[in-house]
Coordinates of C-alpha atoms and ligand atoms in Angstrom, one line a residue:
M27 CA 6.4 15.5 1.9
S28 CA 3.3 14.1 0.2
A29 CA 2.8 10.6 -0.9
E30 CA 1.7 10.1 -4.5
L31 CA -1.7 8.5 -4.7
L32 CA -2.1 6.1 -7.7
R33 CA -5.3 4.3 -8.5
T34 CA -4.6 2.2 -11.6
I35 CA -2.3 -0.6 -12.5
P36 CA -0.8 1.0 -15.6
E37 CA 0.0 4.2 -13.6
I38 CA 1.9 2.4 -10.9
R39 CA 3.6 0.1 -13.4
S40 CA 5.0 2.9 -15.4
R41 CA 6.0 5.0 -12.3
L42 CA 7.8 2.0 -10.8
A43 CA 9.6 1.2 -14.1
E44 CA 11.2 4.7 -13.9
V45 CA 12.1 4.1 -10.2
R46 CA 13.8 0.8 -11.0
R47 CA 15.6 2.2 -14.0
S48 CA 17.2 4.7 -11.6
G49 CA 18.6 1.8 -9.6
C50 CA 16.4 2.1 -6.5
T51 CA 15.3 -0.9 -4.5
V52 CA 11.6 -1.0 -3.8
G53 CA 10.0 -2.0 -0.4
F54 CA 6.3 -2.9 -0.4
V55 CA 3.8 -2.9 2.5
P56 CA 0.4 -4.4 1.5
T57 CA -2.5 -3.2 3.7
M58 CA -6.2 -2.9 3.8
G59 CA -6.0 0.6 5.1
A60 CA -7.2 2.0 8.5
L61 CA -3.5 2.4 9.1
H62 CA -2.2 2.5 12.7
A63 CA 1.1 2.1 14.6
A64 CA 1.6 -1.5 13.5
H65 CA 1.5 -0.5 9.9
G66 CA 3.9 2.3 10.8
A67 CA 6.4 -0.4 12.1
L68 CA 6.1 -2.3 8.7
I69 CA 6.8 1.0 6.8
R70 CA 9.7 1.9 9.0
R71 CA 11.2 -1.5 8.5
A72 CA 10.7 -1.2 4.7
W73 CA 12.6 2.1 4.9
E74 CA 15.6 0.4 6.7
E75 CA 16.0 -1.8 3.7
S76 CA 14.8 0.0 0.6
D77 CA 15.3 3.2 -1.4
F78 CA 11.7 3.6 -2.4
V79 CA 8.6 2.6 -0.4
V80 CA 5.1 1.7 -1.7
V81 CA 2.1 1.0 0.4
S82 CA -1.1 -0.5 -1.0
V83 CA -4.5 0.2 0.5
F84 CA -7.1 -2.2 -0.8
V85 CA -10.0 -3.8 1.1
N86 CA -9.9 -7.1 -0.7
P87 CA -13.4 -8.5 -1.2
T88 CA -12.2 -12.0 -1.9
Q89 CA -10.8 -12.6 1.6
F90 CA -14.0 -11.7 3.5
D91 CA -16.1 -14.8 4.3
R92 CA -19.0 -12.6 5.7
G93 CA -20.4 -9.8 3.6
E94 CA -21.2 -7.7 6.7
D95 CA -17.6 -7.9 7.8
F96 CA -16.5 -6.5 4.4
D97 CA -19.1 -3.8 4.6
R98 CA -18.1 -2.8 8.1
Y99 CA -14.4 -2.8 7.4
P100 CA -13.1 0.8 8.1
R101 CA -12.3 2.8 5.0
T102 CA -10.2 5.9 5.8
L103 CA -8.2 6.6 2.6
P104 CA -7.5 10.3 3.1
A105 CA -6.2 9.7 6.7
D106 CA -4.2 6.7 5.3
V107 CA -2.6 8.9 2.7
E108 CA -1.6 11.4 5.4
F109 CA -0.3 8.7 7.6
C110 CA 1.9 7.4 4.8
A111 CA 3.0 11.0 3.9
A112 CA 4.2 11.5 7.5
L113 CA 6.4 8.4 7.1
D114 CA 7.8 9.6 3.7
V115 CA 6.1 6.8 1.8
D116 CA 6.6 7.5 -1.9
I117 CA 3.5 5.9 -3.4
V118 CA 0.1 4.9 -2.0
F119 CA -1.5 2.4 -4.4
A120 CA -5.3 2.4 -3.8
P121 CA -7.0 0.6 -6.7
D122 CA -10.8 -0.2 -6.6
A123 CA -12.2 -3.7 -6.9
K124 CA -12.9 -3.4 -10.6
E125 CA -9.2 -2.4 -11.2
M126 CA -8.0 -5.4 -9.3
Y127 CA -10.5 -8.0 -10.4
A128 CA -11.4 -7.3 -14.0
E129 CA -14.4 -9.5 -15.0
P130 CA -14.3 -12.4 -15.4
H131 CA -11.6 -13.1 -12.9
L132 CA -11.1 -16.9 -13.0
T133 CA -7.7 -17.5 -11.3
L134 CA -7.3 -18.2 -7.6
V135 CA -4.2 -19.1 -5.6
E136 CA -4.7 -21.8 -3.0
V137 CA -1.9 -22.8 -0.6
S138 CA -3.2 -26.1 0.7
S139 CA -2.5 -27.7 4.1
L140 CA -1.2 -24.4 5.6
S141 CA -4.6 -22.9 5.1
E142 CA -6.6 -25.7 6.7
R143 CA -6.4 -25.1 10.4
L144 CA -6.7 -22.1 12.7
C145 CA -8.4 -19.2 10.9
G146 CA -8.6 -21.3 7.7
E147 CA -11.0 -23.7 9.5
F148 CA -13.4 -20.9 10.6
R149 CA -13.1 -18.5 7.6
P150 CA -13.6 -20.7 4.5
G151 CA -11.9 -19.2 1.4
H152 CA -10.2 -16.5 3.4
F153 CA -6.6 -17.5 2.7
R154 CA -7.4 -18.2 -0.9
G155 CA -8.5 -14.6 -1.2
V156 CA -5.3 -13.4 0.7
A157 CA -2.9 -15.6 -1.4
T158 CA -4.6 -14.4 -4.6
V159 CA -4.5 -10.7 -3.9
V160 CA -1.0 -10.9 -2.5
A161 CA 0.2 -12.7 -5.6
K162 CA -1.5 -10.0 -7.8
L163 CA -0.1 -7.1 -5.8
L164 CA 3.4 -8.6 -5.9
N165 CA 3.1 -9.0 -9.7
I166 CA 1.9 -5.4 -10.0
V167 CA 4.5 -3.8 -7.7
Q168 CA 7.4 -6.3 -8.2
P169 CA 9.1 -5.2 -5.0
D170 CA 12.5 -6.3 -3.8
S171 CA 11.0 -6.9 -0.3
A172 CA 7.5 -7.1 1.1
Y173 CA 6.6 -6.7 4.8
F174 CA 4.1 -8.6 6.8
G175 CA 3.2 -8.5 10.5
E176 CA 3.6 -11.6 12.7
K177 CA 0.2 -11.0 14.3
D178 CA -1.2 -12.7 11.2
A179 CA 1.3 -15.6 11.5
Q180 CA -0.8 -18.0 9.4
Q181 CA -1.1 -15.4 6.6
L182 CA 2.7 -14.9 6.8
A183 CA 3.4 -18.6 6.6
I184 CA 1.0 -18.9 3.6
V185 CA 2.5 -15.9 1.8
R186 CA 6.0 -17.3 2.3
K187 CA 5.1 -20.7 0.9
M188 CA 3.2 -19.1 -2.0
V189 CA 6.2 -17.0 -3.0
T190 CA 8.5 -20.1 -2.8
D191 CA 6.1 -22.4 -4.7
L192 CA 5.4 -19.8 -7.4
N193 CA 9.1 -18.6 -7.7
V194 CA 8.1 -15.0 -7.0
P195 CA 11.4 -13.0 -6.9
V196 CA 10.7 -11.1 -3.6
T197 CA 12.0 -11.4 0.0
I198 CA 9.2 -11.7 2.5
V199 CA 10.1 -9.9 5.7
P200 CA 8.3 -10.7 9.0
V201 CA 7.8 -7.8 11.5
A202 CA 7.1 -8.4 15.2
T203 CA 3.6 -7.7 16.5
V204 CA 3.1 -4.2 17.8
R205 CA 1.1 -4.1 21.1
E206 CA -0.8 -1.4 23.1
P207 CA 0.8 -0.8 26.5
D208 CA -1.7 -3.3 28.0
G209 CA -0.6 -6.0 25.6
L210 CA -3.5 -5.9 23.1
A211 CA -2.1 -6.6 19.6
M212 CA -2.8 -3.6 17.4
S213 CA -5.5 -4.2 14.7
S214 CA -7.8 -2.2 12.6
R215 CA -10.6 -4.2 14.2
N216 CA -9.8 -2.9 17.7
R217 CA -11.7 0.3 16.9
R218 CA -14.9 -1.7 16.8
L219 CA -14.6 -2.6 20.5
D220 CA -16.8 -0.5 22.9
A221 CA -15.2 0.7 26.2
G222 CA -16.2 -2.4 28.2
E223 CA -15.0 -4.7 25.4
R224 CA -11.7 -2.8 25.1
R225 CA -11.1 -3.2 28.8
I226 CA -11.2 -7.0 28.6
A227 CA -9.5 -7.4 25.2
P228 CA -6.0 -7.7 26.7
T229 CA -7.1 -11.0 28.3
L230 CA -6.3 -12.7 25.0
Y231 CA -2.6 -11.8 25.2
R232 CA -2.5 -12.6 29.0
A233 CA -3.9 -16.1 28.2
L234 CA -1.3 -16.7 25.5
Q235 CA 1.4 -15.5 27.9
A236 CA 0.2 -17.9 30.6
A237 CA 0.4 -20.8 28.1
A238 CA 3.9 -19.6 26.9
R239 CA 5.1 -19.7 30.5
R240 CA 4.0 -23.4 30.8
V241 CA 6.0 -24.2 27.6
A242 CA 9.0 -22.3 29.0
S243 CA 8.9 -24.2 32.2
G244 CA 9.0 -27.5 30.4
A245 CA 5.4 -28.6 29.8
T246 CA 5.3 -31.0 26.8
S247 CA 1.6 -31.7 26.7
P248 CA -0.3 -29.4 24.3
E249 CA -3.5 -30.1 26.4
E250 CA -1.9 -28.8 29.6
V251 CA -0.6 -25.7 27.9
R252 CA -4.0 -25.1 26.3
S253 CA -5.7 -25.5 29.6
A254 CA -3.5 -22.8 31.1
A255 CA -4.7 -20.3 28.4
M256 CA -8.3 -21.4 28.6
A257 CA -8.4 -20.8 32.4
V258 CA -7.4 -17.2 31.8
L259 CA -9.9 -16.7 29.0
G260 CA -12.6 -18.4 31.0
S261 CA -12.3 -15.7 33.6
E262 CA -14.2 -13.3 31.3
D263 CA -17.8 -14.3 30.4
A264 CA -17.8 -11.9 27.4
I265 CA -15.0 -13.8 25.6
R266 CA -16.0 -16.6 23.3
V267 CA -13.1 -18.7 22.1
E268 CA -13.2 -19.7 18.4
Y269 CA -9.9 -21.7 18.5
L270 CA -6.8 -21.9 20.6
E271 CA -4.2 -24.3 19.2
I272 CA -0.5 -25.1 19.7
V273 CA 1.0 -25.6 16.3
N274 CA 4.2 -26.2 14.5
P275 CA 5.4 -22.7 13.4
E276 CA 6.2 -23.6 9.8
R277 CA 3.5 -26.2 9.0
M278 CA 0.7 -24.5 11.1
Q279 CA -0.5 -27.9 12.2
P280 CA -1.3 -28.9 15.8
V281 CA 1.6 -30.7 17.6
E282 CA 1.1 -33.9 19.6
R283 CA 4.0 -33.2 21.9
I284 CA 6.0 -30.0 22.6
D285 CA 9.6 -30.8 21.9
G286 CA 10.6 -27.8 19.8
P287 CA 9.4 -24.2 19.1
V288 CA 5.7 -23.9 18.9
R289 CA 3.3 -21.1 18.1
I290 CA 0.2 -20.7 20.4
A291 CA -2.4 -19.1 18.2
A292 CA -6.0 -18.1 19.1
A293 CA -9.1 -16.3 17.8
V294 CA -11.7 -15.0 20.1
W295 CA -14.9 -13.1 19.8
I296 CA -15.7 -10.2 22.1
G297 CA -19.2 -9.1 21.3
A298 CA -19.3 -8.7 17.4
T299 CA -15.6 -8.3 17.1
R300 CA -13.2 -11.1 16.3
L301 CA -9.6 -10.8 17.5
I302 CA -6.6 -13.0 16.8
D303 CA -3.2 -13.1 18.4
N304 CA -0.3 -15.6 18.7
V305 CA 3.0 -16.0 20.5
L306 CA 6.0 -18.1 19.4
C307 CA 7.5 -20.0 22.3
Q308 CA 10.4 -22.3 23.0
P309 CA 10.7 -25.2 25.5
P310 CA 13.7 -25.0 27.9
A311 CA 17.0 -26.2 26.3
Ligands
PAF429 O1 -3.0 -8.3 6.3 C1 -3.7 -7.6 5.6 O2 -4.0 -6.5 5.8 C2 -4.3 -8.3 4.3 O3 -4.6 -9.6 4.5 C3 -3.4 -8.1 3.1 C4 -2.0 -8.9 3.3 C5 -3.1 -6.7 2.8 C6 -4.0 -8.8 1.8 O4 -5.3 -8.1 1.6

């Protein structure tokens, strides 16, 4: 099977109008391309719940806070289309920036408070770009359900709130983080790691697990839990911690005491590559 590649908004609108007239439900997986097994998990989940599956591939310029990161982001459209075809995706929507942001583009979507901490603190404007492009893509595709990975937990929380606040008629479905056998969360950025960096990259997940074990064994002090993770990260000189926080999973704000479920979220730099990961954990009953 081949996936149909569409590049313009009128084309995808008219194709999806036909699909909806025939009574099919539409599942949507928004991506920035460089597809890998974690995107495969989103697509498979979409197939479990939809009659027709659309994947978008768009490296969204408005969510990059550093030009060089945008320039270096991998662009592999032919391989992405093949990847989608192998998973029976019906449509790959791959607009260019002019198609998505006709000049002058004056409207931005800001989900305040949820965007302030964690990645929001270190990547100014990032989540405004994400919320804006996701709102636009949802308006273009008008899917029944849209699928997002839990690796980007803050993005997921922001998209959910945006959809609720703006009354967008779509179900947002979270999909569990897909990991390499050594625990490293799959990400398009992993391909930037050289062999030495790749070897130490799983330390991030090991650190989060060490912190999660403290929570599971009854630690209530965020500082104690944080120290357990920092001790693991500190064992590798090449890792620079950008943030490591213990937050409320809905509000994405640091907790003062652990007395319910928390998300432990971190961003680290290994060389020139920034990696993020998180785990949801529960204190003992
Ligand atoms: O997670 C991503 O790949 C992007 O942030 C998204 C949701 C496709 C928006 O550009």
